[in-house]
mmCIF file of C-alpha atoms and ligand atoms in Angstrom:
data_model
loop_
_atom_site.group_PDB
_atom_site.id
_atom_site.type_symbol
_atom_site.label_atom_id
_atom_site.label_comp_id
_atom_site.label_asym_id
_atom_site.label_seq_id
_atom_site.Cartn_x
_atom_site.Cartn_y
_atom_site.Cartn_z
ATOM 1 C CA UNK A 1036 69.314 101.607 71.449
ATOM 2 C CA UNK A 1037 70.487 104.872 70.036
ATOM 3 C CA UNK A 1038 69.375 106.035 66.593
ATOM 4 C CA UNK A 1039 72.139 106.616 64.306
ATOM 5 C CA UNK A 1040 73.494 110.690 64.250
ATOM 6 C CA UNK A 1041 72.005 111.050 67.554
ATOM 7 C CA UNK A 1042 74.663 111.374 70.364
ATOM 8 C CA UNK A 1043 73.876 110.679 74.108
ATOM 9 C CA UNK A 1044 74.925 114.441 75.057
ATOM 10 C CA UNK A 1045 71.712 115.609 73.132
ATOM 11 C CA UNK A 1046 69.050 113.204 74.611
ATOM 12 C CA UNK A 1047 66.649 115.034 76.460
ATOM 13 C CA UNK A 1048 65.109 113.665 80.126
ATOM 14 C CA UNK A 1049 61.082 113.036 79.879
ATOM 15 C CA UNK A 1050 61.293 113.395 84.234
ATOM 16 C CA UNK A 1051 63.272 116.378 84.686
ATOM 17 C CA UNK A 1052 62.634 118.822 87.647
ATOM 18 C CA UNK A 1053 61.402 122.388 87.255
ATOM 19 C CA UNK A 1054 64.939 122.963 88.653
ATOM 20 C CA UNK A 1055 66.394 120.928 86.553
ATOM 21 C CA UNK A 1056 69.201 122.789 83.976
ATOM 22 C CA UNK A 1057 67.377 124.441 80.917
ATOM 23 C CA UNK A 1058 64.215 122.809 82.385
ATOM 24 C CA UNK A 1059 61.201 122.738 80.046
ATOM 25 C CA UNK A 1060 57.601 122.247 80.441
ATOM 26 C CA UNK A 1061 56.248 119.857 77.955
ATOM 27 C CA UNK A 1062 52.973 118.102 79.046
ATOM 28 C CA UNK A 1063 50.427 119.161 81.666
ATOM 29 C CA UNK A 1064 49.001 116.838 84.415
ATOM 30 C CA UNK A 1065 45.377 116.169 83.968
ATOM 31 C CA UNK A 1066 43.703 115.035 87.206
ATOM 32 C CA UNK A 1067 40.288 114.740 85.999
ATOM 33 C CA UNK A 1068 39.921 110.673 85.660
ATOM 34 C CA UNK A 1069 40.724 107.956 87.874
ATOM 35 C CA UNK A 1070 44.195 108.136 87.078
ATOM 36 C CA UNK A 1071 46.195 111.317 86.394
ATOM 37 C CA UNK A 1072 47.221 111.341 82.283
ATOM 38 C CA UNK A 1073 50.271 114.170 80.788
ATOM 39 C CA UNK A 1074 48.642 115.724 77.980
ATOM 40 C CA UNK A 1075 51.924 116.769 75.667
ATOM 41 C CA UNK A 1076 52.139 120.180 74.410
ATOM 42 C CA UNK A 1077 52.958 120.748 70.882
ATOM 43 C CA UNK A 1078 56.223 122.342 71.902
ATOM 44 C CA UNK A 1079 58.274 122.282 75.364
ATOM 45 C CA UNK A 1080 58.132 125.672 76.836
ATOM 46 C CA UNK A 1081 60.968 127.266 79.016
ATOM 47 C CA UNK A 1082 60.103 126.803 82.746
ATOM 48 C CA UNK A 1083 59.989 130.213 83.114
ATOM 49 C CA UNK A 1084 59.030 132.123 86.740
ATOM 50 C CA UNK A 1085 56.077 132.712 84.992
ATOM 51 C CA UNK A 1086 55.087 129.793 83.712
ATOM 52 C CA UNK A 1087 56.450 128.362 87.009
ATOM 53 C CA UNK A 1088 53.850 131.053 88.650
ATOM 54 C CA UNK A 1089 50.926 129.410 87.338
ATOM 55 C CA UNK A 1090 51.425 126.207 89.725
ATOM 56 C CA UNK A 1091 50.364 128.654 92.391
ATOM 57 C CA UNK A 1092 52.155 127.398 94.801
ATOM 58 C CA UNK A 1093 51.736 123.602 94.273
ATOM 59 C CA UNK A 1094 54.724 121.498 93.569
ATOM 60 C CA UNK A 1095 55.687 122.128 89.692
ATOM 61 C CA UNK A 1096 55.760 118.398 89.104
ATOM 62 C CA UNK A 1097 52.140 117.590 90.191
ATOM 63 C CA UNK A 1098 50.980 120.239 87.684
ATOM 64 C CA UNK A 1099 53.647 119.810 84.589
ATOM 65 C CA UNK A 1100 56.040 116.992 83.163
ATOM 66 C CA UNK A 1101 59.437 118.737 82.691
ATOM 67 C CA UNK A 1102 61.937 118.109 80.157
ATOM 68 C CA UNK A 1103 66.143 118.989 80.237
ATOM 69 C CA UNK A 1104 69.049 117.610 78.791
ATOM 70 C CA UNK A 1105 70.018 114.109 80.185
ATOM 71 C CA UNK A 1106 72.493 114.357 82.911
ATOM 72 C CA UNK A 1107 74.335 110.903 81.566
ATOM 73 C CA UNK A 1108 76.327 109.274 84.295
ATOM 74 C CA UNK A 1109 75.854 112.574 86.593
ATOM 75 C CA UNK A 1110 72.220 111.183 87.579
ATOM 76 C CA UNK A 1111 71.872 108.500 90.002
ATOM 77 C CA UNK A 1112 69.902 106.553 87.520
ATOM 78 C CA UNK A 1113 71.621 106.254 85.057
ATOM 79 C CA UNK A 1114 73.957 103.095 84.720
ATOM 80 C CA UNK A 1115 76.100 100.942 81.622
ATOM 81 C CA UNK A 1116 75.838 104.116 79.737
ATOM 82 C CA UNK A 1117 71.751 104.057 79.724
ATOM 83 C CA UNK A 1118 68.428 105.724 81.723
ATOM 84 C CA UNK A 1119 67.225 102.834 84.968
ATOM 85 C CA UNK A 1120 64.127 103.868 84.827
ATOM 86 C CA UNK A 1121 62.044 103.678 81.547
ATOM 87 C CA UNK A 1122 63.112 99.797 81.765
ATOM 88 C CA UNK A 1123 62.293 99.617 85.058
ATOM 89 C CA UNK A 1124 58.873 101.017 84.703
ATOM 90 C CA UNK A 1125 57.774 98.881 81.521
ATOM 91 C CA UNK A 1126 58.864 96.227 84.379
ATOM 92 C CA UNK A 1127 56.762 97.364 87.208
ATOM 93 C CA UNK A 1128 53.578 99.059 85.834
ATOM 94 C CA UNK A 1129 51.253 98.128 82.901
ATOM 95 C CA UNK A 1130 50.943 100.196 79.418
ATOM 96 C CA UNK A 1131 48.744 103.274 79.716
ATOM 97 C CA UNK A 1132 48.092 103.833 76.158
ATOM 98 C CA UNK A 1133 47.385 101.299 73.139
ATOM 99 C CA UNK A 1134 49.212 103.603 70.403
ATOM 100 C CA UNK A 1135 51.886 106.057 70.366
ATOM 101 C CA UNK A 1136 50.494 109.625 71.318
ATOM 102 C CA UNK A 1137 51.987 112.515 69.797
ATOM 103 C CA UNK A 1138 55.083 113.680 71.491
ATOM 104 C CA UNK A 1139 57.242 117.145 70.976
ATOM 105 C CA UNK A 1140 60.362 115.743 72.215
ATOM 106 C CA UNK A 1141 60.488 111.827 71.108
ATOM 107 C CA UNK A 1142 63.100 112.663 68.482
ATOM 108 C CA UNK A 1143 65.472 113.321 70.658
ATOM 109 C CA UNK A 1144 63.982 111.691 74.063
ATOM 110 C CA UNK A 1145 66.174 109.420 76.558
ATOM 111 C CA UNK A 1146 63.277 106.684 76.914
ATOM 112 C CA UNK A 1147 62.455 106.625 72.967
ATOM 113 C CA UNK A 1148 65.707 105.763 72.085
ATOM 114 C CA UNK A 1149 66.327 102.939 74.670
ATOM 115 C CA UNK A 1150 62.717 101.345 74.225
ATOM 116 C CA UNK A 1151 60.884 103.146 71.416
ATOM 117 C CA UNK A 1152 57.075 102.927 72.009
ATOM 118 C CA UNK A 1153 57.293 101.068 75.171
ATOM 119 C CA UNK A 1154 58.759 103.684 76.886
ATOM 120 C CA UNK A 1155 55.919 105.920 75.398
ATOM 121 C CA UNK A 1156 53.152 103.065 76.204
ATOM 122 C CA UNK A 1157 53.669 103.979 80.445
ATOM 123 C CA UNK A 1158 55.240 107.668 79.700
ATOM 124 C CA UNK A 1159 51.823 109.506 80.064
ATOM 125 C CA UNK A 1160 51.241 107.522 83.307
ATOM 126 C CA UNK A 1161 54.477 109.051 85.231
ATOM 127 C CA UNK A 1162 53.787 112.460 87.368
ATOM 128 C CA UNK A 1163 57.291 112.814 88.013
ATOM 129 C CA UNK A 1164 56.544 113.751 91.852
ATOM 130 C CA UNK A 1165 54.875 110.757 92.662
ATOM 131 C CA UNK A 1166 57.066 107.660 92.266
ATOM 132 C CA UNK A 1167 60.001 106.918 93.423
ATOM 133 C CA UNK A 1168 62.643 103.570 93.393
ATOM 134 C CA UNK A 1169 62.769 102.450 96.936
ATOM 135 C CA UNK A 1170 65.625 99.686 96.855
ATOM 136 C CA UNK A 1171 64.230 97.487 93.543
ATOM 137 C CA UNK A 1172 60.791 98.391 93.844
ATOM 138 C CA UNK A 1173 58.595 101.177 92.082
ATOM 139 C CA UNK A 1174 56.819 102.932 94.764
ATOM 140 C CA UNK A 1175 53.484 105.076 93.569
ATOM 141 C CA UNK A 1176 50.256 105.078 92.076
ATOM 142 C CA UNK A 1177 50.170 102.294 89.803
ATOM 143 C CA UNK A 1178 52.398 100.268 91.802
ATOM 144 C CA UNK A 1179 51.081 96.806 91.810
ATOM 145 C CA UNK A 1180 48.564 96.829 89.409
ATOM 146 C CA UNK A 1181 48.304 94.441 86.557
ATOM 147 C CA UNK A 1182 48.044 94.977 82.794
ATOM 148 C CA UNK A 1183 44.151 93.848 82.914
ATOM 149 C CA UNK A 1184 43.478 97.571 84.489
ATOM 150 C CA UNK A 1185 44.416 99.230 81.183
ATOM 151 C CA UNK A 1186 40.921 99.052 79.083
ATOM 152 C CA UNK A 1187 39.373 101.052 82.069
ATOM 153 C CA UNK A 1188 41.969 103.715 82.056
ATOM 154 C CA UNK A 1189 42.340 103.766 78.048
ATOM 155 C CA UNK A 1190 38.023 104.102 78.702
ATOM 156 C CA UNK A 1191 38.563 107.222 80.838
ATOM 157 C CA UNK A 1192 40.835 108.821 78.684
ATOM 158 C CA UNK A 1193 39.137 108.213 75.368
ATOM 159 C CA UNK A 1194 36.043 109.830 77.709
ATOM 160 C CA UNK A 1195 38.598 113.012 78.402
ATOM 161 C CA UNK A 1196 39.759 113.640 75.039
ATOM 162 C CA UNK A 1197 35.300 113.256 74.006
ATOM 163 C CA UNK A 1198 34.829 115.874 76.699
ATOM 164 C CA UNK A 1199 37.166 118.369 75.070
HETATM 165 S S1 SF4 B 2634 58.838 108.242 76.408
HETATM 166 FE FE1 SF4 B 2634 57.724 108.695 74.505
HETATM 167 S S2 SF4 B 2634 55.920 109.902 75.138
HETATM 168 FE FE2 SF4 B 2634 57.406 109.930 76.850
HETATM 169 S S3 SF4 B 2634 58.578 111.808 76.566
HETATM 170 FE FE3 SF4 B 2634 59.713 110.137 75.541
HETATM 171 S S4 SF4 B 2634 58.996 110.174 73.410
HETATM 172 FE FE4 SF4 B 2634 57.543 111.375 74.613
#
């Protein structure tokens, strides 16, 4: 559901490549607990050769979440005028966070304004890199697992964020 004044030319993609038209980077993989968690920047930066640089050499998505204007019916997941795949991952993997984390682009991202804060609830799971739709099925990480795994991963993050 769209919110009123906002058009679907100026939604923004939260999966976006590095090549991806006026790509962005707005959250940084952290690998350091079980599961790897985007931590959101306060505000997308341009996916620059330098900032592109500092992946040395690894593939861009492991290391960042890019954003860039949604492609509409140009991407091959998009379908009846809305985004596949934020409904298709609150169907296939469980919440990764209890409350909405802070986000620079939600007021204006694809997956906020089709599911609000579900689409936010599995967002910071998603390394874009990883998974990929194979027929109807979700294939990576997370595949498979049930909703009871989410107080140990909400554990390790709330150890992460301690650590900092
Ligand atoms: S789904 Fe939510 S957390 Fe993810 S990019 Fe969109 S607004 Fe941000």
């Amino acid at each position: 559901m769209l919110q009123a004044g906002i058009v679907n030319d100026s939604l923004l993609c939260p999966s976006a490549r590095a090549d991806s038209p006026h790509s962005a980077v707005f959250g940084i993989v952290d690998n350091r607990g079980v599961f790897p968690i985007i931590r959101y920047l306060e505000r997308p930066v341009p996916a620059t050769a330098e900032i592109l640089a500092l992946t040395e050499g690894e593939d861009p998505s492991q290391v960042f979440r890019f954003t860039s204007p949604c492609q509409n019916g140009r991407c091959g997941h998009f379908r009846d005028g809305e985004c596949g795949l934020p409904r298709f991952l609150q169907n296939h993997i469980p919440a990764s966070e209890t409350k909405p984390v802070p986000c620079a682009i939600r007021s204006t991202c694809r997956w906020f304004h089709q599911l609000s804060f579900d689409a936010c609830a599995r967002c910071s799971a998603i390394v874009t890199s990883e998974y990929a739709i194979v027929g109807d099925q979700l294939s990576g990480p997370l595949e498979g697992q049930a909703p009871p795994e989410l107080p140990s991963r909400s554990e390790t993050v709330s150890n992460l964020i301690k650590e900092e």
